[in-house]
Amino acid sequence: MIHVPVDDVRDLLLRLLVSKCLFKFDAETVAQRLIDADLRGLPEYGAASALTLLEALAAGDIDPRGRVLTVHETAAVAVLDGSRAAGAVAATKGMESAIAKANGVGVGTAVVGNSQSLGAASVFALLAAREGLIGFVTSSSGQASVAAYGSNRPAVGNHPLAWAIPVPGRPPFVLDFSTGATSWSDVRAAAVDGRPLDAGLALDAEGRPTTDAVAATTLLPMAGPRGFGLAFVCSVLCGGLAGGRLPIRRKRPGAAEDSQHFFQAIQPAEFIDPADFAKRVTAEMDDIRGLPPLPGFDRVRLAGDEDAARADRIRSEGIPLRDSVHAALGQATPGGWTRGAPTPPPRCDAP
Amino acid sequence: MIHVPVDDVRDLLLRLLVSKCLFKFDAETVAQRLIDADLRGLPEYGAASALTLLEALAAGDIDPRGRVLTVHETAAVAVLDGSRAAGAVAATKGMESAIAKANGVGVGTAVVGNSQSLGAASVFALLAAREGLIGFVTSSSGQASVAAYGSNRPAVGNHPLAWAIPVPGRPPFVLDFSTGATSWSDVRAAAVDGRPLDAGLALDAEGRPTTDAVAATTLLPMAGPRGFGLAFVCSVLCGGLAGGRLPIRRKRPGAAEDSQHFFQAIQPAEFIDPADFAKRVTAEMDDIRGLPPLPGFDRVRLAGDEDAARADRIRSEGIPLRDSVHAALGQATPGGWTRGAPTPPPRCDAP
């Protein structure tokens, strides 16, 4: 592992993305969302994922100059066409639209179709919480990879759900999980480390239960019919409302084919005196944290309780990158890891 | 069990509720929501629950003539004061407000504070689906009864979540679950039947794991930290936004103290051509239903697939009532089970 200062990572990502013909504004958005993910301790959606983004750019799946378009809007709703721009660009615009609507009428909802994988859903929910709003995000990317309850065949995506709740004067509550019994990044990490999976999480290509992380091709749904049902709801909020293919109808693996996202922001001040909201939520959180922990737990935590300390630690130590990722990012970028290296203007066809 | 025709149950409930000083309009609403629950196969929220309602009326927890008030509204949002009216009255008005807003601007959200237990959340989500909208409901009633993840002490409620998705020309998708590992009604049913609970669902009063349904006082959260986190989100959407006590701060058991509800309706036509929405959702559902079932399953089902057949069967056979419930309802009602029996005008102090 090589630990790289956050500003150096941002500097490299900007030069890399601009060299691939992203507008500087969009490159800044993508770089910041990847860094947001690294600071949340989600390296698979962090700077390292720029390498996946490069592959998608090279394959033509992502249009570096795709302009996210508002297809339809009301005071409360925005329907966006992601125009195959980088998923983080489209998703940032999606959540920003939802926030703007929520600041106008209390709740704002945006769906984005024709997009690409957005990365870490929680990072986009946090855009709302940072401005004092409750954020909710779900997304649909890639082929069905989670079994139907009652079948051993993939039926739905491993849709992420993320909520962020602002707590004035304190770090936000941030909940982030997927509708499968585990995440694909955990499966991949186990495969890399040669660790077995817990039983009851995954199936192999023949639909048989497996604990072999390399053999796992399908996940079981979280909590059986509940996670399966929740996944179906997510698929409809994304692909149904945004007008894309739903997971079981997608033909290509990975996120390349037609991702869709659903964003919602809620402005608490439109419902209740903000001080009252803060008091109630803070009191509940403190009461819960004060409960006696079970053996094996040092204390009772709420989702997000560790985020601020983790982010501070990573800011201080630098973002950890695998040696191979560090090298590949350096090689792909004009000027490599030299901060502020001059970059020749890219040759871009459009516009 | 005594099976009673739906119209006889409605007739009795109306006479019963009007005799307890509910306005006829409100009595019709409550009666219909209870029947809706019975037709969904949820008898604990059906006609039998009118007996619980009578207790709450007698205790003064429910105000029979409570008028649900709109405290604040925008084009997208309504904040309602349930005024301690029957929960079904306040919740029906809540979802109707959300539907009206959604038909105007695409998504409508209503929170209801100062309310009473709403019964079956799915019944209110269905109010949206019946009009062609996606409905979402969550609620917060009663003291904390689900343990925090990492503790054996109650921290959050067993908050219900229900989604209903309209499928043109077909019965809707209806998903309904709670954030605990099981439902209290299942625990009570096991206690009545003398059956043990599965392991991993409940704790006794000392916080020890138990399979004894009678000893169970606290539930574990569904899927560990996920269900716990989801419950916290529900508690904030309800008590945080509606301005009531959150579960861990409630002092009284049961639903009497300050329930809150959150309703959301989404009008798909504001996002996408309705025919396109119907086509995509129907195709995904049919693909999933066509997957090969595992041994022990006759076919792959989506949530709600059995609802129409069940409702038809109950309409044809009558609503099943325990003998004791049938007798108690008859005794409590002027004219008893005699359909259309004349009822003396009630003596009500208010309005």
PDB file of N, CA and C in Angstrom, chain A residues 72 74 76-77 105 107 109 111 150-151 155 163 173 175 178 180-181 222 226 228-230 232-233 235 240-241 243-244 246 249 264 270-272 277 280 283-285 287-288 291-294 300, chain B residues 72 74 76-77 105 107 109 111 150-151 153 155 163 173 175 178 180-181 222 226 229-230 232-233 235 240-241 243-244 246 249 264 270-272 277 280 283-285 287 291-294 297 300:
ATOM      1  N   HIS A  72     -37.511  16.505 -18.131  1.00  0.00           N
ATOM      2  CA  HIS A  72     -38.813  16.976 -17.650  1.00  0.00           C
ATOM      3  C   HIS A  72     -38.649  17.386 -16.202  1.00  0.00           C
ATOM      4  N   THR A  74     -40.838  19.310 -12.612  1.00  0.00           N
ATOM      5  CA  THR A  74     -41.902  20.053 -11.946  1.00  0.00           C
ATOM      6  C   THR A  74     -41.241  20.726 -10.747  1.00  0.00           C
ATOM      7  N   ALA A  76     -41.232  19.645  -7.910  1.00  0.00           N
ATOM      8  CA  ALA A  76     -40.782  18.617  -6.958  1.00  0.00           C
ATOM      9  C   ALA A  76     -39.961  17.517  -7.597  1.00  0.00           C
ATOM     10  N   VAL A  77     -39.915  17.465  -8.913  1.00  0.00           N
ATOM     11  CA  VAL A  77     -39.392  16.300  -9.615  1.00  0.00           C
ATOM     12  C   VAL A  77     -38.497  16.721 -10.774  1.00  0.00           C
ATOM     13  N   VAL A 105     -39.843  23.058  -2.187  1.00  0.00           N
ATOM     14  CA  VAL A 105     -41.170  22.546  -1.797  1.00  0.00           C
ATOM     15  C   VAL A 105     -41.126  21.475  -0.712  1.00  0.00           C
ATOM     16  N   VAL A 107     -39.725  18.335  -0.443  1.00  0.00           N
ATOM     17  CA  VAL A 107     -39.170  17.052  -0.878  1.00  0.00           C
ATOM     18  C   VAL A 107     -38.877  17.150  -2.369  1.00  0.00           C
ATOM     19  N   THR A 109     -37.280  14.993  -5.788  1.00  0.00           N
ATOM     20  CA  THR A 109     -36.966  13.663  -6.299  1.00  0.00           C
ATOM     21  C   THR A 109     -36.394  13.810  -7.705  1.00  0.00           C
ATOM     22  N   VAL A 111     -34.784  11.339 -10.954  1.00  0.00           N
ATOM     23  CA  VAL A 111     -34.336  10.067 -11.512  1.00  0.00           C
ATOM     24  C   VAL A 111     -33.421  10.367 -12.687  1.00  0.00           C
ATOM     25  N   GLY A 150     -36.853 -18.068  -3.517  1.00  0.00           N
ATOM     26  CA  GLY A 150     -37.563 -19.235  -4.034  1.00  0.00           C
ATOM     27  C   GLY A 150     -36.973 -19.776  -5.313  1.00  0.00           C
ATOM     28  N   SER A 151     -35.873 -19.161  -5.786  1.00  0.00           N
ATOM     29  CA  SER A 151     -35.186 -19.653  -6.975  1.00  0.00           C
ATOM     30  C   SER A 151     -33.682 -19.564  -6.712  1.00  0.00           C
ATOM     31  N   ALA A 155     -32.301 -12.599 -10.414  1.00  0.00           N
ATOM     32  CA  ALA A 155     -33.568 -11.957 -10.796  1.00  0.00           C
ATOM     33  C   ALA A 155     -33.481 -10.442 -10.695  1.00  0.00           C
ATOM     34  N   TRP A 163     -29.039   6.200   2.938  1.00  0.00           N
ATOM     35  CA  TRP A 163     -29.709   7.332   3.569  1.00  0.00           C
ATOM     36  C   TRP A 163     -28.671   8.133   4.352  1.00  0.00           C
ATOM     37  N   PHE A 173     -25.853  10.851  10.321  1.00  0.00           N
ATOM     38  CA  PHE A 173     -26.127   9.409  10.273  1.00  0.00           C
ATOM     39  C   PHE A 173     -26.055   8.992   8.803  1.00  0.00           C
ATOM     40  N   LEU A 175     -26.422   5.533   6.449  1.00  0.00           N
ATOM     41  CA  LEU A 175     -26.679   4.096   6.315  1.00  0.00           C
ATOM     42  C   LEU A 175     -26.555   3.722   4.851  1.00  0.00           C
ATOM     43  N   SER A 178     -26.760  -2.944   0.582  1.00  0.00           N
ATOM     44  CA  SER A 178     -27.330  -3.447  -0.658  1.00  0.00           C
ATOM     45  C   SER A 178     -28.355  -4.514  -0.332  1.00  0.00           C
ATOM     46  N   GLY A 180     -28.657  -7.474  -1.539  1.00  0.00           N
ATOM     47  CA  GLY A 180     -28.151  -8.838  -1.475  1.00  0.00           C
ATOM     48  C   GLY A 180     -27.643  -9.151  -0.078  1.00  0.00           C
ATOM     49  N   ALA A 181     -27.413 -10.453   0.168  1.00  0.00           N
ATOM     50  CA  ALA A 181     -26.962 -10.870   1.501  1.00  0.00           C
ATOM     51  C   ALA A 181     -25.561 -10.344   1.797  1.00  0.00           C
ATOM     52  N   MET A 222     -30.813 -10.404   0.815  1.00  0.00           N
ATOM     53  CA  MET A 222     -30.795 -10.098   2.252  1.00  0.00           C
ATOM     54  C   MET A 222     -32.134 -10.451   2.874  1.00  0.00           C
ATOM     55  N   ARG A 226     -37.693 -10.383   2.015  1.00  0.00           N
ATOM     56  CA  ARG A 226     -37.680  -8.934   2.257  1.00  0.00           C
ATOM     57  C   ARG A 226     -36.651  -8.242   1.364  1.00  0.00           C
ATOM     58  N   PHE A 228     -35.331  -9.435  -1.300  1.00  0.00           N
ATOM     59  CA  PHE A 228     -35.743  -9.641  -2.693  1.00  0.00           C
ATOM     60  C   PHE A 228     -36.809  -8.622  -3.081  1.00  0.00           C
ATOM     61  N   GLY A 229     -37.794  -8.445  -2.200  1.00  0.00           N
ATOM     62  CA  GLY A 229     -38.843  -7.467  -2.488  1.00  0.00           C
ATOM     63  C   GLY A 229     -38.303  -6.050  -2.559  1.00  0.00           C
ATOM     64  N   LEU A 230     -37.398  -5.733  -1.638  1.00  0.00           N
ATOM     65  CA  LEU A 230     -36.800  -4.401  -1.614  1.00  0.00           C
ATOM     66  C   LEU A 230     -36.008  -4.160  -2.906  1.00  0.00           C
ATOM     67  N   PHE A 232     -36.648  -5.456  -5.790  1.00  0.00           N
ATOM     68  CA  PHE A 232     -37.613  -5.208  -6.862  1.00  0.00           C
ATOM     69  C   PHE A 232     -38.100  -3.762  -6.816  1.00  0.00           C
ATOM     70  N   VAL A 233     -38.379  -3.259  -5.619  1.00  0.00           N
ATOM     71  CA  VAL A 233     -38.798  -1.856  -5.486  1.00  0.00           C
ATOM     72  C   VAL A 233     -37.720  -0.935  -6.067  1.00  0.00           C
ATOM     73  N   SER A 235     -35.476  -1.584  -8.287  1.00  0.00           N
ATOM     74  CA  SER A 235     -35.390  -1.721  -9.747  1.00  0.00           C
ATOM     75  C   SER A 235     -36.488  -0.910 -10.430  1.00  0.00           C
ATOM     76  N   GLY A 240     -37.773   1.558 -13.793  1.00  0.00           N
ATOM     77  CA  GLY A 240     -39.174   1.791 -14.130  1.00  0.00           C
ATOM     78  C   GLY A 240     -39.451   3.265 -14.381  1.00  0.00           C
ATOM     79  N   LEU A 241     -39.012   4.123 -13.449  1.00  0.00           N
ATOM     80  CA  LEU A 241     -39.314   5.554 -13.564  1.00  0.00           C
ATOM     81  C   LEU A 241     -38.395   6.265 -14.548  1.00  0.00           C
ATOM     82  N   GLY A 243     -36.945   4.859 -17.132  1.00  0.00           N
ATOM     83  CA  GLY A 243     -37.120   4.364 -18.493  1.00  0.00           C
ATOM     84  C   GLY A 243     -35.912   3.639 -19.046  1.00  0.00           C
ATOM     85  N   GLY A 244     -35.379   2.730 -18.273  1.00  0.00           N
ATOM     86  CA  GLY A 244     -34.270   1.927 -18.777  1.00  0.00           C
ATOM     87  C   GLY A 244     -34.596   0.454 -18.635  1.00  0.00           C
ATOM     88  N   LEU A 246     -34.615  -3.060 -16.940  1.00  0.00           N
ATOM     89  CA  LEU A 246     -34.520  -3.556 -15.571  1.00  0.00           C
ATOM     90  C   LEU A 246     -33.528  -4.718 -15.556  1.00  0.00           C
ATOM     91  N   ARG A 249     -33.478  -7.962 -17.579  1.00  0.00           N
ATOM     92  CA  ARG A 249     -33.539  -7.802 -19.035  1.00  0.00           C
ATOM     93  C   ARG A 249     -32.229  -7.297 -19.629  1.00  0.00           C
ATOM     94  N   GLN A 264     -33.511  11.261  -3.672  1.00  0.00           N
ATOM     95  CA  GLN A 264     -34.535  12.035  -2.988  1.00  0.00           C
ATOM     96  C   GLN A 264     -33.891  12.837  -1.867  1.00  0.00           C
ATOM     97  N   GLU A 270     -39.012  22.200   6.276  1.00  0.00           N
ATOM     98  CA  GLU A 270     -40.343  22.372   5.686  1.00  0.00           C
ATOM     99  C   GLU A 270     -41.400  21.605   6.486  1.00  0.00           C
ATOM    100  N   PHE A 271     -40.938  20.736   7.410  1.00  0.00           N
ATOM    101  CA  PHE A 271     -41.850  19.907   8.193  1.00  0.00           C
ATOM    102  C   PHE A 271     -41.949  20.345   9.650  1.00  0.00           C
ATOM    103  N   ILE A 272     -40.844  20.862  10.173  1.00  0.00           N
ATOM    104  CA  ILE A 272     -40.749  21.052  11.620  1.00  0.00           C
ATOM    105  C   ILE A 272     -39.682  22.100  11.894  1.00  0.00           C
ATOM    106  N   PHE A 277     -36.262  19.402  15.356  1.00  0.00           N
ATOM    107  CA  PHE A 277     -35.785  18.208  14.650  1.00  0.00           C
ATOM    108  C   PHE A 277     -34.439  17.767  15.222  1.00  0.00           C
ATOM    109  N   ARG A 280     -34.744  16.245  18.806  1.00  0.00           N
ATOM    110  CA  ARG A 280     -35.319  14.900  18.870  1.00  0.00           C
ATOM    111  C   ARG A 280     -34.352  13.844  18.345  1.00  0.00           C
ATOM    112  N   ALA A 283     -31.300  13.437  20.660  1.00  0.00           N
ATOM    113  CA  ALA A 283     -31.656  12.739  21.905  1.00  0.00           C
ATOM    114  C   ALA A 283     -31.789  11.240  21.651  1.00  0.00           C
ATOM    115  N   GLU A 284     -32.449  10.862  20.554  1.00  0.00           N
ATOM    116  CA  GLU A 284     -32.612   9.440  20.271  1.00  0.00           C
ATOM    117  C   GLU A 284     -31.253   8.789  20.039  1.00  0.00           C
ATOM    118  N   MET A 285     -30.395   9.476  19.279  1.00  0.00           N
ATOM    119  CA  MET A 285     -29.079   8.905  18.991  1.00  0.00           C
ATOM    120  C   MET A 285     -28.269   8.730  20.280  1.00  0.00           C
ATOM    121  N   ASP A 287     -29.399   8.434  23.345  1.00  0.00           N
ATOM    122  CA  ASP A 287     -29.975   7.358  24.152  1.00  0.00           C
ATOM    123  C   ASP A 287     -29.521   5.992  23.638  1.00  0.00           C
ATOM    124  N   ILE A 288     -29.546   5.826  22.327  1.00  0.00           N
ATOM    125  CA  ILE A 288     -29.166   4.528  21.745  1.00  0.00           C
ATOM    126  C   ILE A 288     -27.685   4.250  22.006  1.00  0.00           C
ATOM    127  N   LEU A 291     -26.847   2.757  25.409  1.00  0.00           N
ATOM    128  CA  LEU A 291     -27.305   1.424  25.815  1.00  0.00           C
ATOM    129  C   LEU A 291     -26.100   0.534  26.113  1.00  0.00           C
ATOM    130  N   PRO A 292     -26.276  -0.437  27.026  1.00  0.00           N
ATOM    131  CA  PRO A 292     -25.147  -1.323  27.339  1.00  0.00           C
ATOM    132  C   PRO A 292     -24.808  -2.203  26.130  1.00  0.00           C
ATOM    133  N   PRO A 293     -23.531  -2.292  25.774  1.00  0.00           N
ATOM    134  CA  PRO A 293     -23.155  -3.130  24.627  1.00  0.00           C
ATOM    135  C   PRO A 293     -23.106  -4.607  25.002  1.00  0.00           C
ATOM    136  N   LEU A 294     -23.318  -5.448  24.003  1.00  0.00           N
ATOM    137  CA  LEU A 294     -23.149  -6.891  24.168  1.00  0.00           C
ATOM    138  C   LEU A 294     -21.659  -7.221  24.274  1.00  0.00           C
ATOM    139  N   VAL A 300     -22.279   0.743  21.651  1.00  0.00           N
ATOM    140  CA  VAL A 300     -23.335   0.693  20.636  1.00  0.00           C
ATOM    141  C   VAL A 300     -23.134   1.858  19.675  1.00  0.00           C
TER     142      VAL A 300
ATOM    143  N   HIS B  72     -49.311  22.489   7.859  1.00  0.00           N
ATOM    144  CA  HIS B  72     -48.470  23.205   6.887  1.00  0.00           C
ATOM    145  C   HIS B  72     -48.500  22.407   5.593  1.00  0.00           C
ATOM    146  N   THR B  74     -47.089  22.496   1.191  1.00  0.00           N
ATOM    147  CA  THR B  74     -46.546  23.099  -0.026  1.00  0.00           C
ATOM    148  C   THR B  74     -47.164  22.313  -1.182  1.00  0.00           C
ATOM    149  N   ALA B  76     -45.836  20.000  -2.627  1.00  0.00           N
ATOM    150  CA  ALA B  76     -45.333  18.620  -2.578  1.00  0.00           C
ATOM    151  C   ALA B  76     -45.485  17.957  -1.222  1.00  0.00           C
ATOM    152  N   VAL B  77     -45.800  18.717  -0.203  1.00  0.00           N
ATOM    153  CA  VAL B  77     -45.681  18.233   1.170  1.00  0.00           C
ATOM    154  C   VAL B  77     -46.906  18.634   1.982  1.00  0.00           C
ATOM    155  N   VAL B 105     -47.543  17.401  -8.675  1.00  0.00           N
ATOM    156  CA  VAL B 105     -46.125  17.678  -8.964  1.00  0.00           C
ATOM    157  C   VAL B 105     -45.262  16.427  -9.101  1.00  0.00           C
ATOM    158  N   VAL B 107     -44.423  13.800  -7.028  1.00  0.00           N
ATOM    159  CA  VAL B 107     -44.195  13.075  -5.772  1.00  0.00           C
ATOM    160  C   VAL B 107     -44.835  13.886  -4.653  1.00  0.00           C
ATOM    161  N   THR B 109     -45.603  13.943  -0.374  1.00  0.00           N
ATOM    162  CA  THR B 109     -45.178  13.379   0.910  1.00  0.00           C
ATOM    163  C   THR B 109     -46.041  13.981   2.008  1.00  0.00           C
ATOM    164  N   VAL B 111     -46.586  13.760   6.350  1.00  0.00           N
ATOM    165  CA  VAL B 111     -46.309  13.184   7.666  1.00  0.00           C
ATOM    166  C   VAL B 111     -47.481  13.525   8.574  1.00  0.00           C
ATOM    167  N   GLY B 150     -25.698  -4.730  18.441  1.00  0.00           N
ATOM    168  CA  GLY B 150     -24.588  -4.586  19.379  1.00  0.00           C
ATOM    169  C   GLY B 150     -25.042  -4.421  20.815  1.00  0.00           C
ATOM    170  N   SER B 151     -26.353  -4.476  21.054  1.00  0.00           N
ATOM    171  CA  SER B 151     -26.884  -4.413  22.415  1.00  0.00           C
ATOM    172  C   SER B 151     -28.022  -5.418  22.520  1.00  0.00           C
ATOM    173  N   ARG B 153     -30.708  -4.449  24.353  1.00  0.00           N
ATOM    174  CA  ARG B 153     -31.738  -3.575  24.895  1.00  0.00           C
ATOM    175  C   ARG B 153     -32.532  -2.930  23.763  1.00  0.00           C
ATOM    176  N   ALA B 155     -34.118  -0.352  21.327  1.00  0.00           N
ATOM    177  CA  ALA B 155     -33.631   0.963  20.903  1.00  0.00           C
ATOM    178  C   ALA B 155     -34.582   1.625  19.917  1.00  0.00           C
ATOM    179  N   TRP B 163     -44.570  -0.881   0.528  1.00  0.00           N
ATOM    180  CA  TRP B 163     -44.582  -0.287  -0.803  1.00  0.00           C
ATOM    181  C   TRP B 163     -45.664  -0.977  -1.623  1.00  0.00           C
ATOM    182  N   PHE B 173     -47.992  -4.935  -7.087  1.00  0.00           N
ATOM    183  CA  PHE B 173     -46.939  -5.486  -6.234  1.00  0.00           C
ATOM    184  C   PHE B 173     -47.107  -4.841  -4.865  1.00  0.00           C
ATOM    185  N   LEU B 175     -45.330  -4.962  -1.054  1.00  0.00           N
ATOM    186  CA  LEU B 175     -44.312  -5.463  -0.129  1.00  0.00           C
ATOM    187  C   LEU B 175     -44.552  -4.823   1.220  1.00  0.00           C
ATOM    188  N   SER B 178     -41.457  -5.470   8.485  1.00  0.00           N
ATOM    189  CA  SER B 178     -41.025  -4.632   9.594  1.00  0.00           C
ATOM    190  C   SER B 178     -39.519  -4.774   9.758  1.00  0.00           C
ATOM    191  N   GLY B 180     -37.823  -5.373  12.413  1.00  0.00           N
ATOM    192  CA  GLY B 180     -37.386  -6.414  13.329  1.00  0.00           C
ATOM    193  C   GLY B 180     -37.249  -7.743  12.605  1.00  0.00           C
ATOM    194  N   ALA B 181     -36.592  -8.704  13.273  1.00  0.00           N
ATOM    195  CA  ALA B 181     -36.367 -10.008  12.661  1.00  0.00           C
ATOM    196  C   ALA B 181     -37.675 -10.762  12.445  1.00  0.00           C
ATOM    197  N   MET B 222     -33.856  -7.063  11.943  1.00  0.00           N
ATOM    198  CA  MET B 222     -33.705  -7.807  10.692  1.00  0.00           C
ATOM    199  C   MET B 222     -32.312  -7.582  10.108  1.00  0.00           C
ATOM    200  N   ARG B 226     -28.288  -3.698   9.363  1.00  0.00           N
ATOM    201  CA  ARG B 226     -29.110  -3.115   8.290  1.00  0.00           C
ATOM    202  C   ARG B 226     -30.522  -2.813   8.782  1.00  0.00           C
ATOM    203  N   GLY B 229     -30.411  -0.035  11.302  1.00  0.00           N
ATOM    204  CA  GLY B 229     -30.250   1.267  10.651  1.00  0.00           C
ATOM    205  C   GLY B 229     -31.525   1.714   9.961  1.00  0.00           C
ATOM    206  N   LEU B 230     -32.172   0.775   9.300  1.00  0.00           N
ATOM    207  CA  LEU B 230     -33.419   1.089   8.606  1.00  0.00           C
ATOM    208  C   LEU B 230     -34.478   1.539   9.608  1.00  0.00           C
ATOM    209  N   PHE B 232     -33.923   3.040  12.409  1.00  0.00           N
ATOM    210  CA  PHE B 232     -33.588   4.402  12.830  1.00  0.00           C
ATOM    211  C   PHE B 232     -34.071   5.407  11.781  1.00  0.00           C
ATOM    212  N   VAL B 233     -33.859   5.089  10.510  1.00  0.00           N
ATOM    213  CA  VAL B 233     -34.348   5.976   9.442  1.00  0.00           C
ATOM    214  C   VAL B 233     -35.860   6.161   9.568  1.00  0.00           C
ATOM    215  N   SER B 235     -37.725   5.884  12.181  1.00  0.00           N
ATOM    216  CA  SER B 235     -38.074   6.662  13.376  1.00  0.00           C
ATOM    217  C   SER B 235     -37.877   8.156  13.118  1.00  0.00           C
ATOM    218  N   GLY B 240     -39.168  12.281  13.793  1.00  0.00           N
ATOM    219  CA  GLY B 240     -38.308  13.443  13.556  1.00  0.00           C
ATOM    220  C   GLY B 240     -39.038  14.516  12.773  1.00  0.00           C
ATOM    221  N   LEU B 241     -39.658  14.116  11.661  1.00  0.00           N
ATOM    222  CA  LEU B 241     -40.309  15.101  10.784  1.00  0.00           C
ATOM    223  C   LEU B 241     -41.680  15.533  11.308  1.00  0.00           C
ATOM    224  N   GLY B 243     -42.549  15.538  14.467  1.00  0.00           N
ATOM    225  CA  GLY B 243     -42.462  16.229  15.745  1.00  0.00           C
ATOM    226  C   GLY B 243     -43.100  15.475  16.887  1.00  0.00           C
ATOM    227  N   GLY B 244     -42.787  14.209  17.003  1.00  0.00           N
ATOM    228  CA  GLY B 244     -43.288  13.450  18.144  1.00  0.00           C
ATOM    229  C   GLY B 244     -42.126  12.789  18.865  1.00  0.00           C
ATOM    230  N   LEU B 246     -39.595   9.940  19.753  1.00  0.00           N
ATOM    231  CA  LEU B 246     -39.046   8.783  19.063  1.00  0.00           C
ATOM    232  C   LEU B 246     -39.122   7.590  20.016  1.00  0.00           C
ATOM    233  N   ARG B 249     -37.726   7.140  23.526  1.00  0.00           N
ATOM    234  CA  ARG B 249     -38.123   8.157  24.508  1.00  0.00           C
ATOM    235  C   ARG B 249     -39.577   8.013  24.962  1.00  0.00           C
ATOM    236  N   GLN B 264     -45.760   8.483   1.270  1.00  0.00           N
ATOM    237  CA  GLN B 264     -45.272   9.065   0.021  1.00  0.00           C
ATOM    238  C   GLN B 264     -45.971   8.395  -1.161  1.00  0.00           C
ATOM    239  N   GLU B 270     -45.618  11.222 -14.256  1.00  0.00           N
ATOM    240  CA  GLU B 270     -44.845  12.463 -14.248  1.00  0.00           C
ATOM    241  C   GLU B 270     -43.388  12.198 -14.641  1.00  0.00           C
ATOM    242  N   PHE B 271     -43.007  10.922 -14.679  1.00  0.00           N
ATOM    243  CA  PHE B 271     -41.627  10.547 -14.974  1.00  0.00           C
ATOM    244  C   PHE B 271     -41.469   9.925 -16.352  1.00  0.00           C
ATOM    245  N   ILE B 272     -42.471   9.204 -16.799  1.00  0.00           N
ATOM    246  CA  ILE B 272     -42.319   8.342 -17.975  1.00  0.00           C
ATOM    247  C   ILE B 272     -43.697   8.081 -18.560  1.00  0.00           C
ATOM    248  N   PHE B 277     -43.870   2.537 -18.673  1.00  0.00           N
ATOM    249  CA  PHE B 277     -43.703   2.071 -17.286  1.00  0.00           C
ATOM    250  C   PHE B 277     -44.336   0.696 -17.114  1.00  0.00           C
ATOM    251  N   ARG B 280     -42.315  -2.119 -18.935  1.00  0.00           N
ATOM    252  CA  ARG B 280     -41.064  -2.511 -18.288  1.00  0.00           C
ATOM    253  C   ARG B 280     -41.307  -3.311 -17.019  1.00  0.00           C
ATOM    254  N   ALA B 283     -42.832  -6.752 -17.736  1.00  0.00           N
ATOM    255  CA  ALA B 283     -41.840  -7.668 -18.325  1.00  0.00           C
ATOM    256  C   ALA B 283     -40.921  -8.216 -17.249  1.00  0.00           C
ATOM    257  N   GLU B 284     -40.441  -7.327 -16.355  1.00  0.00           N
ATOM    258  CA  GLU B 284     -39.549  -7.796 -15.294  1.00  0.00           C
ATOM    259  C   GLU B 284     -40.267  -8.795 -14.394  1.00  0.00           C
ATOM    260  N   MET B 285     -41.516  -8.482 -14.046  1.00  0.00           N
ATOM    261  CA  MET B 285     -42.267  -9.376 -13.159  1.00  0.00           C
ATOM    262  C   MET B 285     -42.472 -10.738 -13.816  1.00  0.00           C
ATOM    263  N   ASP B 287     -40.671 -12.125 -16.205  1.00  0.00           N
ATOM    264  CA  ASP B 287     -39.387 -12.830 -16.282  1.00  0.00           C
ATOM    265  C   ASP B 287     -39.055 -13.493 -14.943  1.00  0.00           C
ATOM    266  N   LEU B 291     -38.757 -17.829 -13.629  1.00  0.00           N
ATOM    267  CA  LEU B 291     -37.519 -18.503 -13.215  1.00  0.00           C
ATOM    268  C   LEU B 291     -37.841 -19.864 -12.601  1.00  0.00           C
ATOM    269  N   PRO B 292     -36.909 -20.817 -12.731  1.00  0.00           N
ATOM    270  CA  PRO B 292     -37.166 -22.138 -12.142  1.00  0.00           C
ATOM    271  C   PRO B 292     -37.196 -22.049 -10.617  1.00  0.00           C
ATOM    272  N   PRO B 293     -38.216 -22.638  -9.972  1.00  0.00           N
ATOM    273  CA  PRO B 293     -38.280 -22.580  -8.511  1.00  0.00           C
ATOM    274  C   PRO B 293     -37.348 -23.597  -7.860  1.00  0.00           C
ATOM    275  N   LEU B 294     -36.926 -23.289  -6.656  1.00  0.00           N
ATOM    276  CA  LEU B 294     -36.163 -24.239  -5.854  1.00  0.00           C
ATOM    277  C   LEU B 294     -37.090 -25.348  -5.362  1.00  0.00           C
ATOM    278  N   PHE B 297     -40.629 -24.971  -3.413  1.00  0.00           N
ATOM    279  CA  PHE B 297     -41.430 -23.850  -3.922  1.00  0.00           C
ATOM    280  C   PHE B 297     -42.142 -24.339  -5.182  1.00  0.00           C
ATOM    281  N   VAL B 300     -41.959 -19.259  -8.461  1.00  0.00           N
ATOM    282  CA  VAL B 300     -41.370 -18.035  -7.923  1.00  0.00           C
ATOM    283  C   VAL B 300     -42.458 -16.968  -7.872  1.00  0.00           C
TER     284      VAL B 300
END
